[in-house]
Every structure is written in structure tokens, then in C-alpha cells.
Amino acid sequence: MFSKAIVRKPSKSMVKGLTSASLGKPDYARALIQHAEYVKALVQCGLEVKTLAADEQFPDSTFVEDVALLTPDCAIITNPGAESRKGETLAIQKVIQTFYTDIEKIEAPGTMDAGDVMMVGRHFYIGLSGRTNQKGARQLIAILEKYELSGSTIELNNVLHLKTGAAYLENNTLAVCGEFVSKQEFEGFTKIVIPGSESYAANCVWINDRVILPAGHPQSCELLKQAGYEVIEVDVSEFEKLDGGISCLSLRF
Ligand code: CIR
């Protein structure tokens, strides 16, 4: 169960955020409304939400998930893989210090975006991506082991982050899409296969028996409902334009 979340309001500078999508520039005013709806959904899931002020210096700073990994036993500040995002860690560390006493760090030459890290109980799957390298993953595994947690790596081929295409929905169940449908590492899980035409919906989050799903993915919504989840849909189209999704917008702990 989760009790808290940290989010950061999008900045006007978000229009300069990193992206590989060809969906056009995000509309800032609309992003603010969508962000507020997202926070409402977190609250509906029973979370106490700490909302940080927008940080104009960092266009991608609304995607707080990438700069820290929050475990039940410690927090790990990452060293983001993209140059333009490295400076985001300073501000998040200050906030996390108010919640955690045990704080660790991924150090260069190790890099890591925590969007590549998926928590499954006390085990953490770490995607090796354009943002998270072997050295970062090795550092993370060593840190986790200090706290009697564990980690293992997964090679990624077609996605930005591991959680772009896979989400752990508790109950030994994963929502998966694309390359993750047949990954050997995920053999033992019950899988909800998100159709390729709705791949963006694979980035969803389980929070206290509910699943927050990006709006506009009816087949995925139906599959989750059939599997017994209560689904909350939130429109995050302006964040999709920056390759960001439902999980990227919060740290849940
Ligand atoms: C980036 O490229 O870093 C941002 N535009 C999107 C980050 C998305 N975060 C995530 O998937 N965890």
C-alpha cells in the first residue's frame, strides 16, 4: 500500500522538454489542468500529495519519477541519463530528506532514470536503456542489497524506459506491451497484454487496488476492469507529447 506521493507542477518551459514523439508542442495551460486532475486521482487513491512548485530551469522536471527511487527502506537519488535533467536531482533531494533518513545516490559514470526501475515487492527490475547504464544498474543493485532488497537488469530495445511498456499491478500481475509481452524475465507473471494500438496505456500505475490509466484507451480499460481493477482514467495528452505518462508524473511511497 502507498500513503504519499510527490508531484511537481509543469513549468512553462515544458514546451522545450525532451521528446521523440511527433505529437506537437504541449499546451501549457492544458497541461496545468491535466496535472491538477492527475493529483485528484492520486488523492482519490488515498494518497497524501505533496505538490512542488514548477521549476522553470528544468523543462522536464514535472516527470519527478525519474530523479529518485523511493523504496520502503531507503530513497535513492538518481543520476539522470539526459544532460538537461541532471540538475533536477538537487531540488528533489531536499524534499526527500523531509521524508527519508536513509538516502543513497547513483554516481557518475553510472546513470539512471528511475522510470527504468519497476518495484515488485522487495525486488526491483532495472531496464538498461539510453538513460540507465550498466554502471548505474550495478550501483543500484549494491545499494538495494544493503537494505536486503534485490535488483536485476533487463535489456530494453524499443522504449524510452522500462515502465514505458510494463507496469506492476500487484497480485503477481503485469500490464505489458510490445517487447515485454515475451520477455523471459517476466515469465512467471500473470500478464494483461495491452494492445499495440494502445501502447501508451502500458504506462499505468497501481495505487491501493486502483489503477490510474491514461484516458482514451478503451480496450486496455476493459481488460483491467475484467481483471478486477477499479480504473481511474486521466487525460495526460500534454505529457504524452513529451514521452511522459502516468507513472512519470509522481513518486509514490
Ligand atoms: C524525458 O525524455 O526525460 C522526458 N521528456 C520524459 C520522461 C518520462 N519519464 C518516464 O517515463 N518515467
PDB file of C-alpha atoms and ligand atoms in Angstrom:
ATOM      1  CA  MET A   1       0.000   0.000   0.000  1.00  0.00           C
ATOM      2  CA  PHE A   2       1.141   3.570  -0.645  1.00  0.00           C
ATOM      3  CA  SER A   3       0.293   6.546   1.547  1.00  0.00           C
ATOM      4  CA  LYS A   4       2.065   9.503  -0.049  1.00  0.00           C
ATOM      5  CA  ALA A   5       3.054  10.987  -3.378  1.00  0.00           C
ATOM      6  CA  ILE A   6       5.274  13.812  -4.560  1.00  0.00           C
ATOM      7  CA  VAL A   7       4.473  15.684  -7.770  1.00  0.00           C
ATOM      8  CA  ARG A   8       5.879  18.805  -9.401  1.00  0.00           C
ATOM      9  CA  LYS A   9       3.712  21.226 -11.380  1.00  0.00           C
ATOM     10  CA  PRO A  10       4.697  21.541 -15.019  1.00  0.00           C
ATOM     11  CA  SER A  11       6.707  24.632 -15.928  1.00  0.00           C
ATOM     12  CA  LYS A  12       6.046  26.980 -18.848  1.00  0.00           C
ATOM     13  CA  SER A  13       9.413  25.798 -20.138  1.00  0.00           C
ATOM     14  CA  MET A  14       7.911  22.316 -20.627  1.00  0.00           C
ATOM     15  CA  VAL A  15       7.479  23.227 -24.297  1.00  0.00           C
ATOM     16  CA  LYS A  16      11.253  22.746 -24.537  1.00  0.00           C
ATOM     17  CA  GLY A  17      11.168  19.316 -22.889  1.00  0.00           C
ATOM     18  CA  LEU A  18      12.905  16.303 -24.405  1.00  0.00           C
ATOM     19  CA  THR A  19      10.822  14.231 -26.762  1.00  0.00           C
ATOM     20  CA  SER A  20      10.950  11.657 -29.505  1.00  0.00           C
ATOM     21  CA  ALA A  21       7.186  11.919 -30.140  1.00  0.00           C
ATOM     22  CA  SER A  22       5.812  13.802 -33.117  1.00  0.00           C
ATOM     23  CA  LEU A  23       2.664  14.956 -31.385  1.00  0.00           C
ATOM     24  CA  GLY A  24       3.379  18.675 -31.403  1.00  0.00           C
ATOM     25  CA  LYS A  25       4.213  21.068 -28.576  1.00  0.00           C
ATOM     26  CA  PRO A  26       2.409  20.663 -25.274  1.00  0.00           C
ATOM     27  CA  ASP A  27      -0.171  23.277 -24.394  1.00  0.00           C
ATOM     28  CA  TYR A  28       0.940  24.621 -21.009  1.00  0.00           C
ATOM     29  CA  ALA A  29      -2.496  25.801 -19.837  1.00  0.00           C
ATOM     30  CA  ARG A  30      -3.981  22.435 -20.678  1.00  0.00           C
ATOM     31  CA  ALA A  31      -1.084  20.640 -19.002  1.00  0.00           C
ATOM     32  CA  LEU A  32      -1.793  22.516 -15.773  1.00  0.00           C
ATOM     33  CA  ILE A  33      -5.430  21.390 -15.832  1.00  0.00           C
ATOM     34  CA  GLN A  34      -4.447  17.805 -16.602  1.00  0.00           C
ATOM     35  CA  HIS A  35      -1.860  17.858 -13.835  1.00  0.00           C
ATOM     36  CA  ALA A  36      -4.495  19.010 -11.346  1.00  0.00           C
ATOM     37  CA  GLU A  37      -6.771  16.155 -12.470  1.00  0.00           C
ATOM     38  CA  TYR A  38      -3.890  13.730 -12.030  1.00  0.00           C
ATOM     39  CA  VAL A  39      -3.349  14.959  -8.465  1.00  0.00           C
ATOM     40  CA  LYS A  40      -7.075  14.482  -7.813  1.00  0.00           C
ATOM     41  CA  ALA A  41      -6.768  10.878  -8.957  1.00  0.00           C
ATOM     42  CA  LEU A  42      -3.856  10.298  -6.555  1.00  0.00           C
ATOM     43  CA  VAL A  43      -5.938  11.727  -3.720  1.00  0.00           C
ATOM     44  CA  GLN A  44      -8.847   9.513  -4.751  1.00  0.00           C
ATOM     45  CA  CYS A  45      -6.486   6.553  -4.326  1.00  0.00           C
ATOM     46  CA  GLY A  46      -5.943   7.598  -0.722  1.00  0.00           C
ATOM     47  CA  LEU A  47      -2.601   9.386  -1.070  1.00  0.00           C
ATOM     48  CA  GLU A  48      -1.456  12.492   0.705  1.00  0.00           C
ATOM     49  CA  VAL A  49       0.098  14.518  -2.108  1.00  0.00           C
ATOM     50  CA  LYS A  50       2.973  16.954  -1.769  1.00  0.00           C
ATOM     51  CA  THR A  51       2.886  19.323  -4.756  1.00  0.00           C
ATOM     52  CA  LEU A  52       6.151  21.084  -5.576  1.00  0.00           C
ATOM     53  CA  ALA A  53       6.263  24.415  -7.382  1.00  0.00           C
ATOM     54  CA  ALA A  54       7.104  24.444 -11.079  1.00  0.00           C
ATOM     55  CA  ASP A  55      10.819  24.710 -11.809  1.00  0.00           C
ATOM     56  CA  GLU A  56      11.331  26.785 -14.953  1.00  0.00           C
ATOM     57  CA  GLN A  57      15.014  25.917 -15.116  1.00  0.00           C
ATOM     58  CA  PHE A  58      14.216  22.302 -15.949  1.00  0.00           C
ATOM     59  CA  PRO A  59      11.657  21.700 -18.731  1.00  0.00           C
ATOM     60  CA  ASP A  60      11.222  18.009 -17.838  1.00  0.00           C
ATOM     61  CA  SER A  61      11.081  18.460 -14.076  1.00  0.00           C
ATOM     62  CA  THR A  62       7.387  17.593 -13.862  1.00  0.00           C
ATOM     63  CA  PHE A  63       8.473  13.984 -14.538  1.00  0.00           C
ATOM     64  CA  VAL A  64       9.607  13.527 -10.934  1.00  0.00           C
ATOM     65  CA  GLU A  65       9.605   9.755 -11.130  1.00  0.00           C
ATOM     66  CA  ASP A  66      12.946   9.730 -12.935  1.00  0.00           C
ATOM     67  CA  VAL A  67      15.067  11.565 -10.390  1.00  0.00           C
ATOM     68  CA  ALA A  68      14.501   9.386  -7.338  1.00  0.00           C
ATOM     69  CA  LEU A  69      13.649   5.820  -6.447  1.00  0.00           C
ATOM     70  CA  LEU A  70      11.654   5.505  -3.249  1.00  0.00           C
ATOM     71  CA  THR A  71      11.725   2.074  -1.600  1.00  0.00           C
ATOM     72  CA  PRO A  72      10.174   1.011   1.710  1.00  0.00           C
ATOM     73  CA  ASP A  73      13.623   1.203   3.336  1.00  0.00           C
ATOM     74  CA  CYS A  74      15.596   3.951   1.612  1.00  0.00           C
ATOM     75  CA  ALA A  75      15.500   6.600  -1.080  1.00  0.00           C
ATOM     76  CA  ILE A  76      17.945   6.672  -3.965  1.00  0.00           C
ATOM     77  CA  ILE A  77      18.642   9.886  -5.847  1.00  0.00           C
ATOM     78  CA  THR A  78      19.438   9.005  -9.439  1.00  0.00           C
ATOM     79  CA  ASN A  79      21.920  10.477 -11.900  1.00  0.00           C
ATOM     80  CA  PRO A  80      19.576  11.051 -14.864  1.00  0.00           C
ATOM     81  CA  GLY A  81      20.821   9.880 -18.225  1.00  0.00           C
ATOM     82  CA  ALA A  82      19.937  13.086 -20.089  1.00  0.00           C
ATOM     83  CA  GLU A  83      22.310  16.035 -19.535  1.00  0.00           C
ATOM     84  CA  SER A  84      19.458  18.530 -19.352  1.00  0.00           C
ATOM     85  CA  ARG A  85      17.864  16.627 -16.442  1.00  0.00           C
ATOM     86  CA  LYS A  86      20.881  16.049 -14.186  1.00  0.00           C
ATOM     87  CA  GLY A  87      20.298  19.290 -12.252  1.00  0.00           C
ATOM     88  CA  GLU A  88      16.803  18.185 -11.233  1.00  0.00           C
ATOM     89  CA  THR A  89      18.194  15.948  -8.506  1.00  0.00           C
ATOM     90  CA  LEU A  90      19.308  18.708  -6.144  1.00  0.00           C
ATOM     91  CA  ALA A  91      15.829  20.055  -5.510  1.00  0.00           C
ATOM     92  CA  ILE A  92      14.234  16.622  -5.185  1.00  0.00           C
ATOM     93  CA  GLN A  93      16.843  15.524  -2.673  1.00  0.00           C
ATOM     94  CA  LYS A  94      15.902  18.425  -0.395  1.00  0.00           C
ATOM     95  CA  VAL A  95      12.273  17.340  -0.467  1.00  0.00           C
ATOM     96  CA  ILE A  96      13.033  13.674   0.047  1.00  0.00           C
ATOM     97  CA  GLN A  97      15.164  14.476   3.086  1.00  0.00           C
ATOM     98  CA  THR A  98      11.971  15.528   4.813  1.00  0.00           C
ATOM     99  CA  PHE A  99      10.542  12.014   4.362  1.00  0.00           C
ATOM    100  CA  TYR A 100      13.572   9.674   4.479  1.00  0.00           C
ATOM    101  CA  THR A 101      16.626   9.350   6.708  1.00  0.00           C
ATOM    102  CA  ASP A 102      18.441   6.787   4.551  1.00  0.00           C
ATOM    103  CA  ILE A 103      19.279   8.482   1.252  1.00  0.00           C
ATOM    104  CA  GLU A 104      21.662   6.977  -1.299  1.00  0.00           C
ATOM    105  CA  LYS A 105      22.895   8.234  -4.663  1.00  0.00           C
ATOM    106  CA  ILE A 106      23.752   6.909  -8.103  1.00  0.00           C
ATOM    107  CA  GLU A 107      27.064   8.477  -9.060  1.00  0.00           C
ATOM    108  CA  ALA A 108      28.697   9.147 -12.474  1.00  0.00           C
ATOM    109  CA  PRO A 109      29.727   7.369 -14.617  1.00  0.00           C
ATOM    110  CA  GLY A 110      26.628   5.444 -13.533  1.00  0.00           C
ATOM    111  CA  THR A 111      23.405   6.886 -14.940  1.00  0.00           C
ATOM    112  CA  MET A 112      19.839   6.043 -14.115  1.00  0.00           C
ATOM    113  CA  ASP A 113      16.316   7.322 -14.708  1.00  0.00           C
ATOM    114  CA  ALA A 114      14.010   5.719 -12.169  1.00  0.00           C
ATOM    115  CA  GLY A 115      11.392   5.344 -14.916  1.00  0.00           C
ATOM    116  CA  ASP A 116      13.568   2.336 -15.705  1.00  0.00           C
ATOM    117  CA  VAL A 117      13.030   0.786 -12.299  1.00  0.00           C
ATOM    118  CA  MET A 118       9.971  -1.311 -11.514  1.00  0.00           C
ATOM    119  CA  MET A 119       9.302  -2.383  -7.945  1.00  0.00           C
ATOM    120  CA  VAL A 120       7.814  -5.836  -7.454  1.00  0.00           C
ATOM    121  CA  GLY A 121       7.602  -6.356  -3.720  1.00  0.00           C
ATOM    122  CA  ARG A 122      11.194  -6.266  -2.485  1.00  0.00           C
ATOM    123  CA  HIS A 123      12.677  -6.892  -5.936  1.00  0.00           C
ATOM    124  CA  PHE A 124      13.473  -4.177  -8.474  1.00  0.00           C
ATOM    125  CA  TYR A 125      13.663  -4.770 -12.234  1.00  0.00           C
ATOM    126  CA  ILE A 126      16.064  -2.321 -13.848  1.00  0.00           C
ATOM    127  CA  GLY A 127      15.795  -1.555 -17.559  1.00  0.00           C
ATOM    128  CA  LEU A 128      19.064  -0.933 -19.373  1.00  0.00           C
ATOM    129  CA  SER A 129      18.139   1.908 -21.688  1.00  0.00           C
ATOM    130  CA  GLY A 130      19.505   5.016 -23.342  1.00  0.00           C
ATOM    131  CA  ARG A 131      19.167   6.622 -19.876  1.00  0.00           C
ATOM    132  CA  THR A 132      20.193   3.839 -17.477  1.00  0.00           C
ATOM    133  CA  ASN A 133      23.555   2.202 -17.975  1.00  0.00           C
ATOM    134  CA  GLN A 134      25.151  -0.966 -16.585  1.00  0.00           C
ATOM    135  CA  LYS A 135      27.210   1.005 -14.094  1.00  0.00           C
ATOM    136  CA  GLY A 136      24.122   2.751 -12.755  1.00  0.00           C
ATOM    137  CA  ALA A 137      22.284  -0.558 -12.504  1.00  0.00           C
ATOM    138  CA  ARG A 138      25.202  -2.202 -10.672  1.00  0.00           C
ATOM    139  CA  GLN A 139      25.340   0.654  -8.194  1.00  0.00           C
ATOM    140  CA  LEU A 140      21.618   0.403  -7.610  1.00  0.00           C
ATOM    141  CA  ILE A 141      21.755  -3.362  -7.023  1.00  0.00           C
ATOM    142  CA  ALA A 142      24.570  -2.898  -4.476  1.00  0.00           C
ATOM    143  CA  ILE A 143      22.547  -0.229  -2.658  1.00  0.00           C
ATOM    144  CA  LEU A 144      19.403  -2.372  -2.646  1.00  0.00           C
ATOM    145  CA  GLU A 145      21.295  -5.338  -1.238  1.00  0.00           C
ATOM    146  CA  LYS A 146      22.491  -3.229   1.704  1.00  0.00           C
ATOM    147  CA  TYR A 147      18.828  -2.937   2.680  1.00  0.00           C
ATOM    148  CA  GLU A 148      18.005  -6.607   1.985  1.00  0.00           C
ATOM    149  CA  LEU A 149      16.228  -5.629  -1.206  1.00  0.00           C
ATOM    150  CA  SER A 150      17.264  -7.032  -4.595  1.00  0.00           C
ATOM    151  CA  GLY A 151      17.573  -5.984  -8.213  1.00  0.00           C
ATOM    152  CA  SER A 152      18.125  -7.472 -11.662  1.00  0.00           C
ATOM    153  CA  THR A 153      18.560  -5.979 -15.123  1.00  0.00           C
ATOM    154  CA  ILE A 154      16.526  -6.248 -18.329  1.00  0.00           C
ATOM    155  CA  GLU A 155      17.714  -5.147 -21.755  1.00  0.00           C
ATOM    156  CA  LEU A 156      15.358  -2.724 -23.484  1.00  0.00           C
ATOM    157  CA  ASN A 157      15.138  -2.360 -27.230  1.00  0.00           C
ATOM    158  CA  ASN A 158      12.286  -0.125 -28.321  1.00  0.00           C
ATOM    159  CA  VAL A 159      11.136   2.012 -25.406  1.00  0.00           C
ATOM    160  CA  LEU A 160      12.419   5.054 -23.538  1.00  0.00           C
ATOM    161  CA  HIS A 161      12.062   3.470 -20.109  1.00  0.00           C
ATOM    162  CA  LEU A 162      11.157   0.061 -18.699  1.00  0.00           C
ATOM    163  CA  LYS A 163       7.912   1.457 -17.317  1.00  0.00           C
ATOM    164  CA  THR A 164       7.012   2.893 -20.721  1.00  0.00           C
ATOM    165  CA  GLY A 165       5.962  -0.664 -21.583  1.00  0.00           C
ATOM    166  CA  ALA A 166       5.400  -2.506 -18.311  1.00  0.00           C
ATOM    167  CA  ALA A 167       3.584  -1.800 -15.056  1.00  0.00           C
ATOM    168  CA  TYR A 168       3.358  -3.963 -11.946  1.00  0.00           C
ATOM    169  CA  LEU A 169      -0.245  -4.114 -10.763  1.00  0.00           C
ATOM    170  CA  GLU A 170       0.380  -6.238  -7.633  1.00  0.00           C
ATOM    171  CA  ASN A 171      -1.245  -9.712  -7.356  1.00  0.00           C
ATOM    172  CA  ASN A 172       1.696 -11.075  -9.397  1.00  0.00           C
ATOM    173  CA  THR A 173       0.195  -9.250 -12.390  1.00  0.00           C
ATOM    174  CA  LEU A 174       1.865  -7.081 -15.014  1.00  0.00           C
ATOM    175  CA  ALA A 175       0.382  -4.859 -17.685  1.00  0.00           C
ATOM    176  CA  VAL A 176       2.722  -5.314 -20.635  1.00  0.00           C
ATOM    177  CA  CYS A 177       3.054  -4.228 -24.221  1.00  0.00           C
ATOM    178  CA  GLY A 178       5.405  -4.789 -27.144  1.00  0.00           C
ATOM    179  CA  GLU A 179       8.793  -6.225 -26.264  1.00  0.00           C
ATOM    180  CA  PHE A 180       7.701  -7.044 -22.701  1.00  0.00           C
ATOM    181  CA  VAL A 181       4.967  -9.483 -23.687  1.00  0.00           C
ATOM    182  CA  SER A 182       7.503 -12.244 -24.287  1.00  0.00           C
ATOM    183  CA  LYS A 183      10.415 -11.248 -22.014  1.00  0.00           C
ATOM    184  CA  GLN A 184      11.786 -14.314 -20.300  1.00  0.00           C
ATOM    185  CA  GLU A 185      12.277 -12.322 -17.089  1.00  0.00           C
ATOM    186  CA  PHE A 186       8.511 -11.843 -16.824  1.00  0.00           C
ATOM    187  CA  GLU A 187       7.539 -15.468 -17.482  1.00  0.00           C
ATOM    188  CA  GLY A 188       6.176 -16.131 -14.007  1.00  0.00           C
ATOM    189  CA  PHE A 189       3.692 -13.242 -14.004  1.00  0.00           C
ATOM    190  CA  THR A 190       0.050 -13.135 -14.998  1.00  0.00           C
ATOM    191  CA  LYS A 191       0.033 -10.700 -17.906  1.00  0.00           C
ATOM    192  CA  ILE A 192      -2.535  -8.220 -19.073  1.00  0.00           C
ATOM    193  CA  VAL A 193      -1.464  -7.607 -22.651  1.00  0.00           C
ATOM    194  CA  ILE A 194      -2.074  -4.034 -23.743  1.00  0.00           C
ATOM    195  CA  PRO A 195      -2.850  -3.939 -27.487  1.00  0.00           C
ATOM    196  CA  GLY A 196      -0.158  -2.346 -29.656  1.00  0.00           C
ATOM    197  CA  SER A 197      -2.626   0.305 -30.834  1.00  0.00           C
ATOM    198  CA  GLU A 198      -2.953   1.442 -27.178  1.00  0.00           C
ATOM    199  CA  SER A 199       0.685   1.009 -26.154  1.00  0.00           C
ATOM    200  CA  TYR A 200       0.714   4.301 -24.239  1.00  0.00           C
ATOM    201  CA  ALA A 201      -1.677   2.700 -21.716  1.00  0.00           C
ATOM    202  CA  ALA A 202       1.015   0.241 -20.608  1.00  0.00           C
ATOM    203  CA  ASN A 203       2.365   3.133 -18.551  1.00  0.00           C
ATOM    204  CA  CYS A 204      -0.235   2.995 -15.809  1.00  0.00           C
ATOM    205  CA  VAL A 205       0.060   2.753 -12.028  1.00  0.00           C
ATOM    206  CA  TRP A 206      -1.433   0.570  -9.327  1.00  0.00           C
ATOM    207  CA  ILE A 207      -2.242   2.513  -6.188  1.00  0.00           C
ATOM    208  CA  ASN A 208      -4.034   0.808  -3.334  1.00  0.00           C
ATOM    209  CA  ASP A 209      -6.159  -1.512  -5.518  1.00  0.00           C
ATOM    210  CA  ARG A 210      -6.974   1.108  -8.115  1.00  0.00           C
ATOM    211  CA  VAL A 211      -5.220   1.627 -11.427  1.00  0.00           C
ATOM    212  CA  ILE A 212      -4.704   5.074 -12.919  1.00  0.00           C
ATOM    213  CA  LEU A 213      -4.797   4.778 -16.703  1.00  0.00           C
ATOM    214  CA  PRO A 214      -4.315   7.395 -19.416  1.00  0.00           C
ATOM    215  CA  ALA A 215      -7.715   8.316 -20.866  1.00  0.00           C
ATOM    216  CA  GLY A 216      -8.618   7.234 -24.388  1.00  0.00           C
ATOM    217  CA  HIS A 217      -7.571   3.581 -24.248  1.00  0.00           C
ATOM    218  CA  PRO A 218     -10.890   1.708 -24.118  1.00  0.00           C
ATOM    219  CA  GLN A 219      -9.582  -1.793 -24.772  1.00  0.00           C
ATOM    220  CA  SER A 220      -6.965  -1.523 -22.039  1.00  0.00           C
ATOM    221  CA  CYS A 221      -9.535  -0.067 -19.679  1.00  0.00           C
ATOM    222  CA  GLU A 222     -11.844  -3.007 -20.315  1.00  0.00           C
ATOM    223  CA  LEU A 223      -9.047  -5.558 -19.848  1.00  0.00           C
ATOM    224  CA  LEU A 224      -8.120  -4.049 -16.492  1.00  0.00           C
ATOM    225  CA  LYS A 225     -11.728  -3.966 -15.347  1.00  0.00           C
ATOM    226  CA  GLN A 226     -12.196  -7.592 -16.383  1.00  0.00           C
ATOM    227  CA  ALA A 227      -9.143  -8.441 -14.291  1.00  0.00           C
ATOM    228  CA  GLY A 228     -10.905  -6.902 -11.288  1.00  0.00           C
ATOM    229  CA  TYR A 229      -9.226  -3.493 -11.009  1.00  0.00           C
ATOM    230  CA  GLU A 230     -11.048  -0.269 -10.336  1.00  0.00           C
ATOM    231  CA  VAL A 231      -9.800   2.058 -13.075  1.00  0.00           C
ATOM    232  CA  ILE A 232      -9.430   5.827 -12.876  1.00  0.00           C
ATOM    233  CA  GLU A 233      -8.818   7.446 -16.259  1.00  0.00           C
ATOM    234  CA  VAL A 234      -6.890  10.710 -16.505  1.00  0.00           C
ATOM    235  CA  ASP A 235      -6.190  12.679 -19.670  1.00  0.00           C
ATOM    236  CA  VAL A 236      -2.436  13.308 -19.841  1.00  0.00           C
ATOM    237  CA  SER A 237      -2.185  14.110 -23.563  1.00  0.00           C
ATOM    238  CA  GLU A 238       0.070  17.144 -22.999  1.00  0.00           C
ATOM    239  CA  PHE A 239       2.612  14.984 -21.169  1.00  0.00           C
ATOM    240  CA  GLU A 240       2.432  12.256 -23.813  1.00  0.00           C
ATOM    241  CA  LYS A 241       3.809  14.890 -26.217  1.00  0.00           C
ATOM    242  CA  LEU A 242       6.992  14.773 -24.117  1.00  0.00           C
ATOM    243  CA  ASP A 243       7.175  10.967 -23.894  1.00  0.00           C
ATOM    244  CA  GLY A 244       5.885  11.133 -20.336  1.00  0.00           C
ATOM    245  CA  GLY A 245       2.995   9.236 -18.882  1.00  0.00           C
ATOM    246  CA  ILE A 246       1.026   8.353 -15.789  1.00  0.00           C
ATOM    247  CA  SER A 247       3.882   6.855 -13.765  1.00  0.00           C
ATOM    248  CA  CYS A 248       6.411   9.578 -14.651  1.00  0.00           C
ATOM    249  CA  LEU A 249       4.345  12.315 -13.025  1.00  0.00           C
ATOM    250  CA  SER A 250       4.692  11.166  -9.418  1.00  0.00           C
ATOM    251  CA  LEU A 251       6.802   9.476  -6.805  1.00  0.00           C
ATOM    252  CA  ARG A 252       4.628   7.130  -4.781  1.00  0.00           C
ATOM    253  CA  PHE A 253       5.644   5.717  -1.434  1.00  0.00           C
TER     254      PHE A 253
HETATM  255  C1  CIR B   1      12.382  12.770 -20.872  1.00  0.00           C
HETATM  256  O1  CIR B   1      12.666  12.480 -22.039  1.00  0.00           O
HETATM  257  O2  CIR B   1      13.177  12.599 -19.942  1.00  0.00           O
HETATM  258  C2  CIR B   1      11.016  13.349 -20.579  1.00  0.00           C
HETATM  259  N1  CIR B   1      10.616  14.167 -21.679  1.00  0.00           N
HETATM  260  C3  CIR B   1      10.016  12.241 -20.337  1.00  0.00           C
HETATM  261  C4  CIR B   1      10.303  11.430 -19.134  1.00  0.00           C
HETATM  262  C5  CIR B   1       9.323  10.344 -18.941  1.00  0.00           C
HETATM  263  N2  CIR B   1       9.545   9.663 -17.728  1.00  0.00           N
HETATM  264  C6  CIR B   1       9.286   8.382 -17.535  1.00  0.00           C
HETATM  265  O3  CIR B   1       8.950   7.645 -18.473  1.00  0.00           O
HETATM  266  N3  CIR B   1       9.497   7.898 -16.311  1.00  0.00           N
END
